[in-house]
CSV table of C-alpha atoms in Angstrom, one decimal:
chain,number,residue,atom,x,y,z
A,1,MET,CA,10.7,201.5,97.1
A,2,ILE,CA,8.6,204.7,96.2
A,3,GLU,CA,10.4,206.5,99.0
A,4,LYS,CA,13.7,205.6,97.6
A,5,ARG,CA,12.8,206.9,94.2
A,6,LEU,CA,11.4,210.2,95.8
A,7,ASP,CA,14.6,210.5,97.8
A,8,ASN,CA,16.7,210.0,94.8
A,9,SER,CA,14.7,212.3,92.7
A,10,ARG,CA,14.8,215.1,95.4
A,11,ARG,CA,18.8,214.7,95.4
A,12,LYS,CA,18.8,215.0,91.6
A,13,LEU,CA,16.8,218.2,91.8
A,14,MET,CA,18.8,219.8,94.5
A,15,CYS,CA,22.1,218.8,92.5
A,16,ALA,CA,20.6,220.6,89.6
A,17,ILE,CA,19.5,223.6,91.3
A,18,VAL,CA,22.9,224.1,92.9
A,19,GLY,CA,24.7,223.5,89.8
A,20,GLY,CA,22.6,225.9,87.8
A,21,ALA,CA,23.0,228.5,90.3
A,22,SER,CA,26.7,228.2,90.5
A,23,ALA,CA,27.1,228.3,86.8
A,24,GLY,CA,24.9,231.4,86.6
A,25,LEU,CA,27.0,233.1,89.1
A,26,LEU,CA,30.3,232.4,87.6
A,27,PHE,CA,28.8,233.5,84.2
A,28,ARG,CA,27.7,236.8,85.8
A,29,ILE,CA,31.1,237.5,87.4
A,30,SER,CA,33.0,236.9,84.2
A,31,ARG,CA,30.5,239.4,82.4
A,32,THR,CA,31.2,241.8,85.2
A,33,GLU,CA,35.0,241.7,85.1
A,34,ALA,CA,34.9,242.2,81.4
A,35,ALA,CA,32.6,245.3,81.8
A,36,GLU,CA,34.6,246.8,84.5
A,37,LYS,CA,37.2,248.5,82.1
A,38,MET,CA,36.5,251.8,80.4
A,39,THR,CA,37.3,252.5,76.9
A,40,PRO,CA,40.1,255.0,76.3
A,41,GLN,CA,37.5,257.5,75.1
A,42,GLN,CA,35.4,257.1,78.3
A,43,ALA,CA,38.5,257.6,80.5
A,44,GLU,CA,39.5,260.6,78.4
A,45,TYR,CA,42.8,258.9,77.9
A,46,GLN,CA,45.6,260.8,76.1
A,47,GLY,CA,48.9,259.6,75.2
A,48,THR,CA,50.8,262.4,76.8
A,49,PRO,CA,51.2,263.5,80.5
A,50,ASN,CA,48.9,265.9,82.2
A,51,GLY,CA,51.5,268.3,83.7
A,52,ILE,CA,53.7,266.3,85.9
A,53,TYR,CA,51.1,263.4,86.2
A,54,SER,CA,51.4,260.3,83.9
A,55,CYS,CA,50.2,256.6,83.9
A,56,GLY,CA,53.7,255.6,85.1
A,57,MET,CA,52.9,257.3,88.4
A,58,CYS,CA,49.5,255.9,88.8
A,59,THR,CA,48.5,253.2,91.1
A,60,LEU,CA,46.2,251.5,88.4
A,61,PHE,CA,49.0,251.3,85.8
A,62,GLU,CA,50.3,247.7,85.3
A,63,ALA,CA,53.6,247.6,83.7
A,64,PRO,CA,54.8,247.4,80.9
A,65,ASN,CA,51.6,248.9,79.1
A,66,SER,CA,48.2,248.1,80.5
A,67,CYS,CA,45.8,249.6,83.1
A,68,LYS,CA,43.4,248.0,85.6
A,69,VAL,CA,40.5,250.3,84.6
A,70,VAL,CA,41.3,251.3,80.8
A,71,GLU,CA,41.0,248.8,78.1
A,72,GLY,CA,43.8,248.4,75.5
A,73,GLU,CA,47.5,249.4,75.4
A,74,ILE,CA,48.4,252.3,77.6
A,75,SER,CA,51.6,254.3,77.5
A,76,ARG,CA,53.7,255.0,80.5
A,77,ASP,CA,53.6,258.6,79.5
A,78,GLY,CA,49.9,258.7,79.0
A,79,TRP,CA,47.2,260.1,81.4
A,80,CYS,CA,43.5,259.8,81.9
A,81,LYS,CA,40.7,261.0,84.3
A,82,ALA,CA,41.0,257.9,86.5
A,83,PHE,CA,44.6,258.8,87.6
A,84,ALA,CA,45.4,257.9,91.0
A,85,MET,CA,48.8,259.0,92.4
A,86,ALA,CA,50.8,255.8,93.6
A,87,ASP,CA,52.2,255.9,97.2
């Protein structure tokens, strides 16, 4: 009977450890995803093209008006230092 209680307690402990680690990992991932984007100031974003280069030509641009690495609304005609020419 004591062995059965110990076995049950050990199982509960292991479930709590695995559950806590999973929750911590998910929380960390969601915080990291939110922190990945730069502010427009950090990216030196400007609402006008840089010569012939504009956000509409960038691989990071997501139509109609967002970016994978810069927060907020992004103009297709804008430009920033994260510019990467699309293939």
